[in-house]
Coordinates of C-alpha atoms and ligand atoms in Angstrom, one line a residue:
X1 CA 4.3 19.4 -18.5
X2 CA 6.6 18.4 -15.7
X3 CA 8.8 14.5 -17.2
X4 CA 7.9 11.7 -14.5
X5 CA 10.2 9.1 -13.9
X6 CA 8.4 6.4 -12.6
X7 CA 10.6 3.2 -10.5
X8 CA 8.8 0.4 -9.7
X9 CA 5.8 -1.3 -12.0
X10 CA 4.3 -3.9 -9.8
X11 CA 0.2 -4.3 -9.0
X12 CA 0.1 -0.7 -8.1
X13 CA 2.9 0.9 -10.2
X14 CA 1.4 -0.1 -13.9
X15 CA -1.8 1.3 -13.6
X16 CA -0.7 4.9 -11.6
X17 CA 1.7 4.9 -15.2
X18 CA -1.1 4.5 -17.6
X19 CA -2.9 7.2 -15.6
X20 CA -0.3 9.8 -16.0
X21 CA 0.3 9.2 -19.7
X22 CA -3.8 8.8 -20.4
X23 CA -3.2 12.7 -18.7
X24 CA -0.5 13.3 -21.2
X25 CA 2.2 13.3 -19.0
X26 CA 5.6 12.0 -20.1
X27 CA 6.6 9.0 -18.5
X28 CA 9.9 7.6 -18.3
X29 CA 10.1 3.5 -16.8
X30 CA 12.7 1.4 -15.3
X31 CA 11.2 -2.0 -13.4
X32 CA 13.9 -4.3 -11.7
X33 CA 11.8 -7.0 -13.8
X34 CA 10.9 -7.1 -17.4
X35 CA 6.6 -7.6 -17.5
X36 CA 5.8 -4.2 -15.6
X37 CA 8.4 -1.9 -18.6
X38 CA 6.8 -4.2 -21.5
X39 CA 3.5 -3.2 -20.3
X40 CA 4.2 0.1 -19.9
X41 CA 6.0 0.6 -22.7
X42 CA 3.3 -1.1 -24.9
X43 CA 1.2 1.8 -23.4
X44 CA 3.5 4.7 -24.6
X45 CA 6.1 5.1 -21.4
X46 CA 9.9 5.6 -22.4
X47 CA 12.0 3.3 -21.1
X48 CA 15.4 3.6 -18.9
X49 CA 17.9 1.4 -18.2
X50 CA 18.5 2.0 -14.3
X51 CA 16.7 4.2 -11.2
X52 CA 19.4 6.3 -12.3
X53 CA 19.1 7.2 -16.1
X54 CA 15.2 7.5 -15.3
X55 CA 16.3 10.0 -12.7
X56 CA 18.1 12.0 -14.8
X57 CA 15.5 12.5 -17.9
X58 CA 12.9 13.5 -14.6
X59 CA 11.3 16.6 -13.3
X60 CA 9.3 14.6 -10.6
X61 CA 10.7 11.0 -9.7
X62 CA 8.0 8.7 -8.2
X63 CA 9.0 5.3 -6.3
X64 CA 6.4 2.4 -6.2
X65 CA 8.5 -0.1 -4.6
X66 CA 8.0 -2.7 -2.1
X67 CA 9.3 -2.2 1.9
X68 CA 12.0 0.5 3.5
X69 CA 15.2 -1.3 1.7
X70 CA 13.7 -1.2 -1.3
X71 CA 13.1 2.1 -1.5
X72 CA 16.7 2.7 -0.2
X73 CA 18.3 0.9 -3.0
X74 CA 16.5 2.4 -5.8
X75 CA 16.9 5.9 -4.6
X76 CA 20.6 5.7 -2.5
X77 CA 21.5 2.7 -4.2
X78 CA 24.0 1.8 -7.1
X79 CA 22.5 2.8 -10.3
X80 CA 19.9 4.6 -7.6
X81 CA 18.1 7.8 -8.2
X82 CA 20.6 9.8 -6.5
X83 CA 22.9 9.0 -9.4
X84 CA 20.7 11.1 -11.7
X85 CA 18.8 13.6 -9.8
X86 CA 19.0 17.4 -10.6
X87 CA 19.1 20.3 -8.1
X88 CA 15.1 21.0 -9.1
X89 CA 13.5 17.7 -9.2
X90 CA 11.5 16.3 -6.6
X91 CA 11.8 12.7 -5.7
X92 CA 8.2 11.2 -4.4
X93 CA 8.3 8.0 -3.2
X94 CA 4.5 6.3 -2.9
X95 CA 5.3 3.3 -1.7
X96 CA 4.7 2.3 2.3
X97 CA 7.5 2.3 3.7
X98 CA 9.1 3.0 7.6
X99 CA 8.7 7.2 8.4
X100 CA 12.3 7.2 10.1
X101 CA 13.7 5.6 6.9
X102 CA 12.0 8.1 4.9
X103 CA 13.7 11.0 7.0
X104 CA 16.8 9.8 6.4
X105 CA 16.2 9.2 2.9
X106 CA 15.1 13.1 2.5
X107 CA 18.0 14.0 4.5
X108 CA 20.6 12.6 2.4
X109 CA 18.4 14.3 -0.8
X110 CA 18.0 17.5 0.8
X111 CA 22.4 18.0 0.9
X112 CA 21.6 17.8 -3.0
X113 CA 19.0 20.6 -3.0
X114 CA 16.8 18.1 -3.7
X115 CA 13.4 17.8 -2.4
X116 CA 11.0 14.7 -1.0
X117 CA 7.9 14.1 -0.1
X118 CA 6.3 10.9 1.2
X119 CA 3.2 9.8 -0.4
X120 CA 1.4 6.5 0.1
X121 CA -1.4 5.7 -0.7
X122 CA -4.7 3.9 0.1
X123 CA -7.5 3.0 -2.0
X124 CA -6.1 -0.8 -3.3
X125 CA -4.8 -1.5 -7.0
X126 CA -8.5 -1.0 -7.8
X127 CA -8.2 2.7 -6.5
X128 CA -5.0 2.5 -8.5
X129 CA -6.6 1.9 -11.9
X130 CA -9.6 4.2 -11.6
X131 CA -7.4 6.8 -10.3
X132 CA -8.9 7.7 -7.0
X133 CA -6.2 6.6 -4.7
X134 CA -6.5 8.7 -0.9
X135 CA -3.0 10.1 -1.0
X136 CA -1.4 11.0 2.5
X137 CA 1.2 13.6 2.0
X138 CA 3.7 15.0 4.3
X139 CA 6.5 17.2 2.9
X140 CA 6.7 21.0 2.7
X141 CA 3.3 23.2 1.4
X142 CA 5.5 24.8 -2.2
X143 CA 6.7 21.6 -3.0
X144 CA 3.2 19.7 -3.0
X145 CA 1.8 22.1 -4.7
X146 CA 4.4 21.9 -7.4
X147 CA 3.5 18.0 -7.6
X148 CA -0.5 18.8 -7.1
X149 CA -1.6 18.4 -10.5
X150 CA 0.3 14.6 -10.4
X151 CA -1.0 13.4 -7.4
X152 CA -4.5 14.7 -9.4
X153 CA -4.1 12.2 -12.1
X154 CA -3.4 9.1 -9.7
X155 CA -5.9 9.9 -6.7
X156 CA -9.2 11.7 -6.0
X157 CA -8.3 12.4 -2.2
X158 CA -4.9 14.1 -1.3
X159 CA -4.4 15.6 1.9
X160 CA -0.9 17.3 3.3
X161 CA -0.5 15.5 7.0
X162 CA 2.2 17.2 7.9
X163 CA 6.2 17.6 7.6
X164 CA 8.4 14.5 5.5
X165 CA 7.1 11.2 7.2
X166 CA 4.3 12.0 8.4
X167 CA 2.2 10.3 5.3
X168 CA 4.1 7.2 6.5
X169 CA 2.1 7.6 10.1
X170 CA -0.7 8.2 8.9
X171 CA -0.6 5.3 6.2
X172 CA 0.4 2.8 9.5
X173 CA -2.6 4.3 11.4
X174 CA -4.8 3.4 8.5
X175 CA -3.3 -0.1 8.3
X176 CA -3.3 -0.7 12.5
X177 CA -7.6 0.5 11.7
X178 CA -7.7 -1.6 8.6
X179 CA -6.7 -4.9 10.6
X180 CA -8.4 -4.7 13.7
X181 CA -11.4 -3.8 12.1
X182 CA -11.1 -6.9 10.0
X183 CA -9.8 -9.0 12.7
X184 CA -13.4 -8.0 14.6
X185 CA -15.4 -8.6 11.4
X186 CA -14.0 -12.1 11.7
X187 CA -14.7 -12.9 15.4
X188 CA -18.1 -11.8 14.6
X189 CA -18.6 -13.8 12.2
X190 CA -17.3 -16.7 14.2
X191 CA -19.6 -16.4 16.8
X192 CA -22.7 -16.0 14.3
X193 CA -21.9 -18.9 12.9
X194 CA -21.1 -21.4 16.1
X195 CA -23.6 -20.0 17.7
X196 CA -26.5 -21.7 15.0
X197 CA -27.1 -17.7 12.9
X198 CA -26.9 -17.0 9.6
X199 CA -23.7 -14.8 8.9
X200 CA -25.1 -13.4 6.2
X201 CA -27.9 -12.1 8.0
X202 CA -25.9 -11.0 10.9
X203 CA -23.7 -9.0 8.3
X204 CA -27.1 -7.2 7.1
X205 CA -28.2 -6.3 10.7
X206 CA -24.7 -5.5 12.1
X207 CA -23.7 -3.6 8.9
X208 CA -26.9 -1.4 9.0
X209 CA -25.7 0.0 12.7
X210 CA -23.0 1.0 14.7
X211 CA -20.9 -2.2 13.6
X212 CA -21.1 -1.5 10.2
X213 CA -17.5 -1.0 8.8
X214 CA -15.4 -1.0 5.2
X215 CA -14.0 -4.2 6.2
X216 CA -17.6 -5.9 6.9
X217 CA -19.3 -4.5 4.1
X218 CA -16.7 -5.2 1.3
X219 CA -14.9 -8.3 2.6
X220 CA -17.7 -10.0 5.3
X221 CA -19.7 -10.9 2.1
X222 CA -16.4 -12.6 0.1
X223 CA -15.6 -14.5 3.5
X224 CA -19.3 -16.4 3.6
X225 CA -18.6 -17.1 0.1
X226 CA -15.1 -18.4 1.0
X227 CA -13.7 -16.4 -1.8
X228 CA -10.2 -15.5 -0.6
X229 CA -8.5 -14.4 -3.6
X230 CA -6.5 -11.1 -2.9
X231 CA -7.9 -7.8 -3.0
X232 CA -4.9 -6.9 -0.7
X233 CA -2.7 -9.6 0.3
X234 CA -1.4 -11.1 3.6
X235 CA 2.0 -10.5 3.1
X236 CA 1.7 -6.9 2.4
X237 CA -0.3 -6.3 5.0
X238 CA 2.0 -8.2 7.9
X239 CA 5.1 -5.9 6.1
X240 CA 2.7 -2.6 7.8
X241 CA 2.2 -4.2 10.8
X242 CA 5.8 -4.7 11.3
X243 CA 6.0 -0.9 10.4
X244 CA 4.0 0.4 12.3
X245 CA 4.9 -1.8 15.3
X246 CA 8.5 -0.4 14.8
X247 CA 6.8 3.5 14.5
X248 CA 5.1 2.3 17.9
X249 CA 8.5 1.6 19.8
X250 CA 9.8 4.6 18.2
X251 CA 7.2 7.2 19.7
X252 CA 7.3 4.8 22.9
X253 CA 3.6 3.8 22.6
X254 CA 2.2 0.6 23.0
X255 CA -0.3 -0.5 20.6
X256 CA -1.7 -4.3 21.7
X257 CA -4.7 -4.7 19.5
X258 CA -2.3 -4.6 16.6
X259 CA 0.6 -6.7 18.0
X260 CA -2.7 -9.4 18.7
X261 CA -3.8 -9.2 14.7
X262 CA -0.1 -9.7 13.8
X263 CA -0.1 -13.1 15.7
X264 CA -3.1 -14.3 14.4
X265 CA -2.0 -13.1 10.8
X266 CA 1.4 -14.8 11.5
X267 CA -0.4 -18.1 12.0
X268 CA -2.6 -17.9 8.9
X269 CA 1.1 -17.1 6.9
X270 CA 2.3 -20.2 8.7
X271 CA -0.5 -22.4 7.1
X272 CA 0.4 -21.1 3.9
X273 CA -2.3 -18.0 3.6
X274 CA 0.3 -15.2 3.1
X275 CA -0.8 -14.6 -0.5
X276 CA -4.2 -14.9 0.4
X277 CA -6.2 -12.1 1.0
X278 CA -6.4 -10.1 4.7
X279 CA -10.3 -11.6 4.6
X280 CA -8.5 -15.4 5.1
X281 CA -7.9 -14.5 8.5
X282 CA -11.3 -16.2 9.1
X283 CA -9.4 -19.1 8.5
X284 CA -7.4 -18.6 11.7
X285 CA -10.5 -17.7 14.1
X286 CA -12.4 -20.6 12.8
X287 CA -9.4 -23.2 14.3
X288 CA -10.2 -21.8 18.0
X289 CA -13.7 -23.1 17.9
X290 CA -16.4 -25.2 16.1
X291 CA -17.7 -22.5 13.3
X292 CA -17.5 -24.1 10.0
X293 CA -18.2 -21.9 7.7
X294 CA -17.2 -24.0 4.4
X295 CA -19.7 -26.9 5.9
X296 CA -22.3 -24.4 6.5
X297 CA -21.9 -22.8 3.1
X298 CA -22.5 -26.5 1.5
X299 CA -25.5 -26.7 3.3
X300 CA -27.0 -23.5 2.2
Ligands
NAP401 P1 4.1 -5.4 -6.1 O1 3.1 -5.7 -7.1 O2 4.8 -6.5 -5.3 O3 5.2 -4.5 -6.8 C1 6.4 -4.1 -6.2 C2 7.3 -3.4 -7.3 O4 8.5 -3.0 -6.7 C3 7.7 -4.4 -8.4 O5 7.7 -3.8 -9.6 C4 9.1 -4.9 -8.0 O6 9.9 -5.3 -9.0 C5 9.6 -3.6 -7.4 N1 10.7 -3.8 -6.4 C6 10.6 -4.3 -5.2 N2 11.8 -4.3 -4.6 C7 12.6 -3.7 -5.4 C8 14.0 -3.4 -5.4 N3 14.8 -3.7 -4.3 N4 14.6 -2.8 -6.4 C9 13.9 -2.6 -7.5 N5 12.6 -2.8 -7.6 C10 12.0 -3.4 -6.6 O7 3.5 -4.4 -5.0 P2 2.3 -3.4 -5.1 O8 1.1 -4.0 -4.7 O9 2.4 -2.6 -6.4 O10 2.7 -2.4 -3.9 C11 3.7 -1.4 -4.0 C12 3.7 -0.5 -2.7 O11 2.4 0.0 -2.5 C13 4.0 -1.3 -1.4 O12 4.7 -0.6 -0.5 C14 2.6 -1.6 -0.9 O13 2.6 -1.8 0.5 C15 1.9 -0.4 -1.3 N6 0.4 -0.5 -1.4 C16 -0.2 -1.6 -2.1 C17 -1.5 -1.7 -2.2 C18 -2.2 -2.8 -2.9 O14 -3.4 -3.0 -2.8 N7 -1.5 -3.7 -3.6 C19 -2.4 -0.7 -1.7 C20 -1.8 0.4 -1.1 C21 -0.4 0.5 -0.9 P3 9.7 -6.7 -9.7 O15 8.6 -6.5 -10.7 O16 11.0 -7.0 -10.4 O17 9.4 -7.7 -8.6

């Protein structure tokens, strides 16, 4: 079996780990922080002490890392991957990050005989733990099937999208449909509940027809219940927008719904919501007009 290194043990990271060594891959750690390597080490990972030294014990590298520097730093960076790598391994980085960064990134790799491929992923850390991820994956045909059987372990969906970067698109595209789906759940909601109807009703109707929607069905029942506790959080989420905002201006392409649902999720940041939930958006839509949601949910 192929050695992972795996960079990067945060929500996400720690459960994908556990997967791969419940498979019985060997699993090699290094976390900028100590929780994510004592947890994974407690579940039978090796530990490293730098991207680098997990790099060079690795057959396939995998990054789980936050936003484009990030991912620059543990791979480019001092004590980064590139320290370490060998002419066969393959770095993966799962993370979502910018696609023009991630070209660059497999440039720089590919003057090493090194190869990339960009993987993120969808699915939330509860996809994460039951390992059934949806993994976007661009990068050349021979090396994903070389890293097949990994991305088998972490996700039950795992489609090639086209050449290195291309998973990046297609992982914006999924976030620019993820919020202004959500940010229409919300306004209906709104106008169910100033206008004197039951939202939970209206959800049952609506999400029985041509309104009905991931968004409404899993989150439209935790916003009448006020419950805004973090499936996927605010902050993440504004981190794609900016992303794919950036990939917009990049393929000169305007995309207004989204820049809208970055406003209105930069307000509910600015009253302190950005490690909230996405679903606290209802928060922001409920200030532009009488719907009270927490008042009607009192008097229920
Ligand atoms: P997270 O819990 O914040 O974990 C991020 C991990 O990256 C942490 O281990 C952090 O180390 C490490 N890290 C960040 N910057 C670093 C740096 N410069 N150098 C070294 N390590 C660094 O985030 P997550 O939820 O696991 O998300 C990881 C990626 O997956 C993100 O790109 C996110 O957008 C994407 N994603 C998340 C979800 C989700 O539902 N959470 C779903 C799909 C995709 P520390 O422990 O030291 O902070």
């Amino acid at each position: 079996m192929d050695n992972i290194g795996f960079v990067g043990l945060g929500i996400m990271g720690r459960p994908m780990v556990k997967n791969l060594l419940q498979a019985g891959y060997p699993v090699t750690v290094w976390n900028r922080s100590r929780p994510g390597i004592d947890e994974c080490v407690a579940a039978g990972a090796g530990e490293a002490a730098s991207a680098a030294a997990v790099a060079k014990t690795s057959d396939i590298f995998i990054s789980m890392v936050t936003d484009s520097p990030d991912v620059e730093q543990v791979i480019l960076g001092d004590e980064g991957a590139i320290e370490g790598l060998r002419g066969h391994s393959v770095v993966v980085d799962m993370s979502t990050i910018s696609p023009a960064v991630t070209r660059e990134i497999a440039a720089r790799l590919e003057v090493l005989n090194v190869a990339m491929l960009d993987a993120p992923v969808s699915g939330g850390d509860a996809g994460a733990i039951a390992g059934t991820l949806s993994i976007m994956v661009g990068g050349d045909r021979k090396v994903i099937d070389r890293v097949r059987p990994v991305f088998e372990v972490l996700g039950k969906t795992i489609t090639r999208v086209g050449p290195i970067g291309a998973g990046q698109t297609v992982k914006l595209c999924n976030q620019v449909a993820v919020a202004g789906t959500l940010h229409a759940v919300c306004e209906a909601l709104v106008l169910a509940q100033s206008s004197g109807v039951n939202p939970e009703r209206m959800l049952e109707a609506v999400g029985a027809g041509a309104g009905a929607s991931w968004q409404m069905s899993n989150l439209g029942p935790k916003i009448v219940d006020r419950d805004f506790a973090p499936g996927f959080m605010v902050d993440l989420l504004q981190k794609d927008l900016r992303l794919a905002l950036d990939a917009a201006q990049d393929a000169n392409q305007a995309l207004p719904g989204t820049s809208l649902s970055r406003q209105l999720f930069s307000a509910l940041q600015a009253i302190g919501g950005g490690a909230d939930g996405t679903q606290a958006l209802i928060r922001v839509l409920e200030s532009l007009g009488e719907s009270d949601f927490k008042a009607a949910a009192k008097r229920r």
